GROMACS .gro file of C-alpha atoms in nm:
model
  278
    1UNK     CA    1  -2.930   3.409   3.600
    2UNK     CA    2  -2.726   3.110   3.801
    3UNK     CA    3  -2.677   2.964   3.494
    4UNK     CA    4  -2.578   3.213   3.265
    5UNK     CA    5  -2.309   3.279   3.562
    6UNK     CA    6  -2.228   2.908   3.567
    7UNK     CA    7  -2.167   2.902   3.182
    8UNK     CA    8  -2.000   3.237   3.144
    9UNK     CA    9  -1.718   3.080   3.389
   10UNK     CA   10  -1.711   2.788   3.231
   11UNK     CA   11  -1.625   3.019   2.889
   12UNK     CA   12  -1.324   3.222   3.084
   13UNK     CA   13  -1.139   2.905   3.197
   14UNK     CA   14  -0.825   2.810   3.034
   15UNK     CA   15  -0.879   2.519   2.781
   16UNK     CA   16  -0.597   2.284   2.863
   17UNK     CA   17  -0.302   2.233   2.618
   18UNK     CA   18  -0.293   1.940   2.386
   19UNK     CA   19   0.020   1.716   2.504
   20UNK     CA   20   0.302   1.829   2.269
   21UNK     CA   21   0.485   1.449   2.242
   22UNK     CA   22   0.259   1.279   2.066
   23UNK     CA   23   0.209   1.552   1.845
   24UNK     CA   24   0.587   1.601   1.784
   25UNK     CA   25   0.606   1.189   1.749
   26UNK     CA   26   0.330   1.182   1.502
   27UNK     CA   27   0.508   1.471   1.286
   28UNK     CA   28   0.847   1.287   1.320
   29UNK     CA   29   0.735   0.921   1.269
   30UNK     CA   30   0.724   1.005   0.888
   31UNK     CA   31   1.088   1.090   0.870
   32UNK     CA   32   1.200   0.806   1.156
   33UNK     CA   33   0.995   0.550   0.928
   34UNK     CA   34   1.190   0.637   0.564
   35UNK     CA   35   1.504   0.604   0.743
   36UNK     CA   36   1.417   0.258   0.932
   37UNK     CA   37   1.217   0.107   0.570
   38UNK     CA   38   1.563   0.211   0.435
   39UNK     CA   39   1.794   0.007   0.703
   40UNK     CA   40   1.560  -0.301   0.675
   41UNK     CA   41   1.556  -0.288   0.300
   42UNK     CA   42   1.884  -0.482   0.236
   43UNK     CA   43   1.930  -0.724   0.551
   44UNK     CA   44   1.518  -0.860   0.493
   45UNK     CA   45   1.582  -0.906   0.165
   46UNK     CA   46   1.947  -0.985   0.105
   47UNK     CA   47   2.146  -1.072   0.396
   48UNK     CA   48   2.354  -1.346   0.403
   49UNK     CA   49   2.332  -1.364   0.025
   50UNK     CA   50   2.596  -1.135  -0.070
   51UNK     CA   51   2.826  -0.864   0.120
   52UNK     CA   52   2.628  -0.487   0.144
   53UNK     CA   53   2.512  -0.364  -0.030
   54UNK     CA   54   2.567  -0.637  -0.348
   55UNK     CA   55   2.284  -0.771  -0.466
   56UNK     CA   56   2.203  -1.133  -0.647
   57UNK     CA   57   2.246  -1.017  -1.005
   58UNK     CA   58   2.296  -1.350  -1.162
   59UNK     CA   59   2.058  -1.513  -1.379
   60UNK     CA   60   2.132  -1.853  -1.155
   61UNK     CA   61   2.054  -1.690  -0.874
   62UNK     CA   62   1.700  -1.536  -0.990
   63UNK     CA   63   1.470  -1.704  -0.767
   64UNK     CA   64   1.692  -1.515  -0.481
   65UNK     CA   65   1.645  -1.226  -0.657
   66UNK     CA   66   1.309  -1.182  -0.684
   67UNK     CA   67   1.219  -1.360  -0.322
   68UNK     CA   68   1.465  -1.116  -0.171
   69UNK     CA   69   1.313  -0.823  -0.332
   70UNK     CA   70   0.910  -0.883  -0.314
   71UNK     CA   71   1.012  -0.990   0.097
   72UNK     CA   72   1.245  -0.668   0.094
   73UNK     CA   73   0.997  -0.395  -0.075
   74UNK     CA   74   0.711  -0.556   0.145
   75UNK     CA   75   0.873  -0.459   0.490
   76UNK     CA   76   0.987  -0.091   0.348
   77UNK     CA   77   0.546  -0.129   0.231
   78UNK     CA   78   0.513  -0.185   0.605
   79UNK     CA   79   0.696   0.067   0.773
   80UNK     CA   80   0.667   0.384   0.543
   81UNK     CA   81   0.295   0.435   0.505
   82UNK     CA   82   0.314   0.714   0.268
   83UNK     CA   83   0.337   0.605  -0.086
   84UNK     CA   84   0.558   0.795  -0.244
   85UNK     CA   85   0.811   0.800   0.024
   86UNK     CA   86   0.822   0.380   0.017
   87UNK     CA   87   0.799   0.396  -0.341
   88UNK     CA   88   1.121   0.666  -0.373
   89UNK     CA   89   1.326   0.420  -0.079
   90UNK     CA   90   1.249   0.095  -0.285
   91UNK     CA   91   1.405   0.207  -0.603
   92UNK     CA   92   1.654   0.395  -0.478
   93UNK     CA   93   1.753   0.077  -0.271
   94UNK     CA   94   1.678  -0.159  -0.573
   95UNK     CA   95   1.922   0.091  -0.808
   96UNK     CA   96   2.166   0.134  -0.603
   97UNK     CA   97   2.241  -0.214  -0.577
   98UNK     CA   98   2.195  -0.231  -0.960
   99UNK     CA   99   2.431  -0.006  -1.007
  100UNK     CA  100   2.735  -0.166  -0.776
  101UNK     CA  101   2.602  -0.541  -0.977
  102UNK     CA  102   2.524  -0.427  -1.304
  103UNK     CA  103   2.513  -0.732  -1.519
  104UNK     CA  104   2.765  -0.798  -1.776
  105UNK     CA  105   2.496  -0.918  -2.040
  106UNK     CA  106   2.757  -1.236  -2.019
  107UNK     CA  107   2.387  -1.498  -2.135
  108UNK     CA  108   2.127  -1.307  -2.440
  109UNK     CA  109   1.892  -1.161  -2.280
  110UNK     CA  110   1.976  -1.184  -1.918
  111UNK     CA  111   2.020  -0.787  -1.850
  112UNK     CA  112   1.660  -0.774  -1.931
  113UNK     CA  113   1.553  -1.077  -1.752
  114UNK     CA  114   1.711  -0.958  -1.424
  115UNK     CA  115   1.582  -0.607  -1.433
  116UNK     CA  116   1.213  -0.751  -1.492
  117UNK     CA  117   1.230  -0.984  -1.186
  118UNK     CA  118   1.415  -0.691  -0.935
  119UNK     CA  119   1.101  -0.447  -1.084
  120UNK     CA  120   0.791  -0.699  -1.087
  121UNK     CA  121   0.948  -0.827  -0.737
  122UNK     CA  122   0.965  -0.451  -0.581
  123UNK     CA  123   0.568  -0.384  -0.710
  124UNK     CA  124   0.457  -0.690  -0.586
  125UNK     CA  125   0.640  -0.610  -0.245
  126UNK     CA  126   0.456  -0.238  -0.251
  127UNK     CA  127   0.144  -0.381  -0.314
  128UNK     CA  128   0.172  -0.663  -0.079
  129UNK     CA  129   0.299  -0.453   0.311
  130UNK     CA  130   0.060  -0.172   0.142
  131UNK     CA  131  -0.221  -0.396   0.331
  132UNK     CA  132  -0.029  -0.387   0.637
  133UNK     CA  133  -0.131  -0.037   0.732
  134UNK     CA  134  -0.506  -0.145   0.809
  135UNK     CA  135  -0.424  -0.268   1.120
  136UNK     CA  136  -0.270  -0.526   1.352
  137UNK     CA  137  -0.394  -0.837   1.186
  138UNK     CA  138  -0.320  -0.674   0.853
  139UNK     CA  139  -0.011  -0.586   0.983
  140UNK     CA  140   0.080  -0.960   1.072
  141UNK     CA  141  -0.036  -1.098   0.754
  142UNK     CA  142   0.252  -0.866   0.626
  143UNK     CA  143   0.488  -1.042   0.849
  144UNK     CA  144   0.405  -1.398   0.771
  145UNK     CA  145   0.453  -1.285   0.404
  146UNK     CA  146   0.763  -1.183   0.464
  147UNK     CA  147   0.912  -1.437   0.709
  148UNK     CA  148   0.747  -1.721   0.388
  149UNK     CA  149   0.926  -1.566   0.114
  150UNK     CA  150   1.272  -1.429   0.266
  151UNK     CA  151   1.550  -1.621   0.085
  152UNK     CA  152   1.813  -1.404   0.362
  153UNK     CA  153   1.949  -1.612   0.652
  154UNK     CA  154   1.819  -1.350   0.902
  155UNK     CA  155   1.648  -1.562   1.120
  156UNK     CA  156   1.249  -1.532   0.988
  157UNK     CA  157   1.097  -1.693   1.249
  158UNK     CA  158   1.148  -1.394   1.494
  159UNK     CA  159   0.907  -1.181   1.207
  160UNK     CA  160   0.633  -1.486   1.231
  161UNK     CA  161   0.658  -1.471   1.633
  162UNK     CA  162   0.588  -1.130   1.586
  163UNK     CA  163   0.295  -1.198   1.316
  164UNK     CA  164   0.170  -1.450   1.540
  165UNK     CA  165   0.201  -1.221   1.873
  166UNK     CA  166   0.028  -0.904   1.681
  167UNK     CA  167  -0.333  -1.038   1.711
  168UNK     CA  168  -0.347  -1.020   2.058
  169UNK     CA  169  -0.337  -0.650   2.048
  170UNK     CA  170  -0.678  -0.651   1.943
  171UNK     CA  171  -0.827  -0.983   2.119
  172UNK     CA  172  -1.080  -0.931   2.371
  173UNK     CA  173  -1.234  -1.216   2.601
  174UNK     CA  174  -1.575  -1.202   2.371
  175UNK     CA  175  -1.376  -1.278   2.022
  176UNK     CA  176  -1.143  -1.570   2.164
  177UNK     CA  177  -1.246  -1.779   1.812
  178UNK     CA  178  -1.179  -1.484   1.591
  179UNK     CA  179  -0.806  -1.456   1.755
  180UNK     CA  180  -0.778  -1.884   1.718
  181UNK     CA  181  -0.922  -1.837   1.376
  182UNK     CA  182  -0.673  -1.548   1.265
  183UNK     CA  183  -0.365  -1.776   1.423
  184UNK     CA  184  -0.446  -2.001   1.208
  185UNK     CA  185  -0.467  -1.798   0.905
  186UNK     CA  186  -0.141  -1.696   0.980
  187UNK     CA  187   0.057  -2.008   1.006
  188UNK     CA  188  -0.114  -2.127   0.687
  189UNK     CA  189  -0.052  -1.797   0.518
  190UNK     CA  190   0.289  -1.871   0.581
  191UNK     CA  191   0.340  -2.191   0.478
  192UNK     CA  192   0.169  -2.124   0.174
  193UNK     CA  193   0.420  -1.848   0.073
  194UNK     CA  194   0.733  -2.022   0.217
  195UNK     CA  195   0.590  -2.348  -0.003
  196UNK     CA  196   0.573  -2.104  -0.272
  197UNK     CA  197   0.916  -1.994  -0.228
  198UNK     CA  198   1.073  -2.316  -0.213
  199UNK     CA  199   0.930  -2.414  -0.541
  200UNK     CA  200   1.045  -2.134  -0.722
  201UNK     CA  201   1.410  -2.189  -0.652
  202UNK     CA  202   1.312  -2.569  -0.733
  203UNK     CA  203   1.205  -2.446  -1.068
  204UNK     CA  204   1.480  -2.211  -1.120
  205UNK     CA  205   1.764  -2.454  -1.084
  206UNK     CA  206   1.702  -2.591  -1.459
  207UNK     CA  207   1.755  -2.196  -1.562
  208UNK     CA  208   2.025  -2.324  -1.831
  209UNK     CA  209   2.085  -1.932  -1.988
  210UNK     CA  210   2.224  -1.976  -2.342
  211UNK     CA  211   2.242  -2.366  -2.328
  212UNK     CA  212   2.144  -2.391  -2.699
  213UNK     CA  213   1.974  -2.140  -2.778
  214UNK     CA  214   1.658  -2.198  -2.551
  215UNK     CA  215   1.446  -1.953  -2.604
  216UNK     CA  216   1.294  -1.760  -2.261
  217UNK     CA  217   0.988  -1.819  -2.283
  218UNK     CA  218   1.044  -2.205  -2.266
  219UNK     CA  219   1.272  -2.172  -2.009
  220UNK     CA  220   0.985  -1.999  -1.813
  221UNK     CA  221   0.739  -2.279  -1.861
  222UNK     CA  222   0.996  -2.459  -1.770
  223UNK     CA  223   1.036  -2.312  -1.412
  224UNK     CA  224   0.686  -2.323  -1.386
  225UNK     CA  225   0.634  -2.702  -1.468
  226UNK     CA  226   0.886  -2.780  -1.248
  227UNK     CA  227   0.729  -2.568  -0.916
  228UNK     CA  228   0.428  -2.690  -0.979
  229UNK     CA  229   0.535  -3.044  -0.979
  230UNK     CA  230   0.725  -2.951  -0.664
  231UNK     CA  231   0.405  -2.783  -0.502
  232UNK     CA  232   0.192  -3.070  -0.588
  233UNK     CA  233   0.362  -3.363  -0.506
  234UNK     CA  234   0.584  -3.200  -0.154
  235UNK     CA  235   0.376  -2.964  -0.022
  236UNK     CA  236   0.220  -3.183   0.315
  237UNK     CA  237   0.645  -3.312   0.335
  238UNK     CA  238   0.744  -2.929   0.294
  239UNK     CA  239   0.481  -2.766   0.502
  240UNK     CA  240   0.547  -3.066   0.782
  241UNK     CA  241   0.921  -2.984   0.830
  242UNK     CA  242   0.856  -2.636   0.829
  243UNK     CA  243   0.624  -2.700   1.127
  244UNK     CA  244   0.830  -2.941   1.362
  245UNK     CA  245   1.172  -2.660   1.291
  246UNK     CA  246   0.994  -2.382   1.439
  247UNK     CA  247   0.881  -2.521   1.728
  248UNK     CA  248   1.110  -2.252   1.955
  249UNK     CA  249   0.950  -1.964   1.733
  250UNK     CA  250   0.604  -2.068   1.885
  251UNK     CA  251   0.749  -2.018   2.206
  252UNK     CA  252   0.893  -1.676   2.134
  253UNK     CA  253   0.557  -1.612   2.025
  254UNK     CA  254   0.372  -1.657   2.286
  255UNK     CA  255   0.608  -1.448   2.496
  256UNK     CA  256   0.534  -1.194   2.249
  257UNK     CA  257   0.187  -1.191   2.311
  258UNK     CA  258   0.213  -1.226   2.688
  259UNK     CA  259   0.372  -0.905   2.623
  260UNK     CA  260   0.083  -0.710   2.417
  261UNK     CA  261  -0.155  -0.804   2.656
  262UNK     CA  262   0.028  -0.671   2.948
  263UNK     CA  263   0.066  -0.358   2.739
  264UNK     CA  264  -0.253  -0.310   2.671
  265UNK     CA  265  -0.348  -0.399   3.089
  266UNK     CA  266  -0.106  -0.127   3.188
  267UNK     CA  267  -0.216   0.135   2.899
  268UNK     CA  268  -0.592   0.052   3.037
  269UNK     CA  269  -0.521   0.080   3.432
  270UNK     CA  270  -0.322   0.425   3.330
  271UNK     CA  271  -0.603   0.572   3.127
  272UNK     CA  272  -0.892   0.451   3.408
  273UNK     CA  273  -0.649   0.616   3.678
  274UNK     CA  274  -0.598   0.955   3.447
  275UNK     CA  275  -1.002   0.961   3.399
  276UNK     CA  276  -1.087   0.917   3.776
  277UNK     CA  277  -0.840   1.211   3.882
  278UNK     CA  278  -0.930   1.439   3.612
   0.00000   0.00000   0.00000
């Protein structure tokens, strides 16, 4: 009978409300994270480049154009998880600055050449910050993507202090290695794409658009020739000088991830303090 009594009470208490903020930030994040892919769209990609919202639309300057736009797409890939939404914000983005630099057709075929780099450049960009949404270290790889690629003068080392600060949010004391391991996957992920980069516009400066008649497919082995030459015989030179000028990033860094962790101390005295008085 006690504990039929026991239960029935237990029944005619008041279940306690679900806390309404992080159900109104959860429904609201959608809408906050369209707007911010749209703001970062541009200045990842572009800034520095050309005024807002003017794009690179010049068959010299392709290799900016399709670095800008892959690095571009990848962080509006990153923020705005939903796939249409990042898919609508990346080609309105990518048309509207089509539209304000439509090419004049001045070379043959260099309307269509231009349009197939901004395109390939945006799906490649989707595809690539898609994998950021599995997590932090997914989330980092993004990052060190993006900060390798970026052909803006924003300065890219803040996005791979970031990259390299984001693995801490899921380090514990038993998976130190895993963390070194992952750090290290990062800076090399980022050279590799910054190398990557760098030979591209290598390659692209002996674009010579209507210089005899060359057709474009030659002129496209000839890019590649010429970055792969690049890649093969400066990559340890490249990669080198990429390491001693960012020196001031690792240090930003690390105050990054002396951040996280004190984050994630706080967040875990908070919820063992909650738990003990509930």
């Amino acid at each position: 009978m006690s504990t039929t009594t026991t239960t029935t009470s237990d029944r005619s208490r008041p279940t306690p409300a679900a806390p309404a903020r992080p159900l109104l930030r959860r429904r609201a994040w959608p809408y906050v994270s369209i707007l911010l892919g749209a703001a970062l769209w541009w200045p990842v990609g572009f800034l520095g480049l050309r005024p807002w919202p003017h794009l690179p639309l010049d068959v010299f300057a392709g290799d900016a154009l399709f670095l800008g736009a892959t690095a571009a797409a990848a962080s509006v890939s990153l923020v705005v998880r939903s796939p249409w939404p990042r898919l609508l914000v990346v080609v309105l983005a990518s048309g509207l600055g089509w539209l304000v630099d439509t090419p004049t057709g001045r070379y043959p075929h260099e309307q269509a050449v231009l349009a197939a780099l901004l395109g390939s450049a945006a799906l490649a960009g989707i595809l690539l910050g898609a994998r950021g949404s599995k997590g932090p270290l997914a989330a980092a790889t993004v990052l060190a993507v993006v900060a390798g690629l970026s052909p803006a003068t924003w300065p890219r080392g803040l996005a791979l202090a970031l990259a390299l600060a984001l693995p801490f949010a899921v380090a514990t004391w038993q998976r130190v290695a895993p963390t070194l391991l992952s750090l290290v996957r990062l800076v090399l992920t980022w050279l590799v794409f910054a190398l990557l980069g760098r030979a591209l516009s290598y390659g692209w400066d002996l674009v010579r658009p209507g210089g005899g008649g060359v057709p474009v497919g030659q002129q496209a082995r000839s890019v590649a020739d010429a970055a792969w030459d690049f890649v093969r015989t400066q990559w340890w030179t490249h990669s080198q000088a990429l390491l001693t000028s960012s020196t001031r990033w690792y240090v930003a860094a690390a105050v990054l991830a002396l951040v996280v962790v004190a984050l994630r101390v706080g967040r875990g005295v908070l919820r063992r303090r909650n738990s003990s008085t509930a």
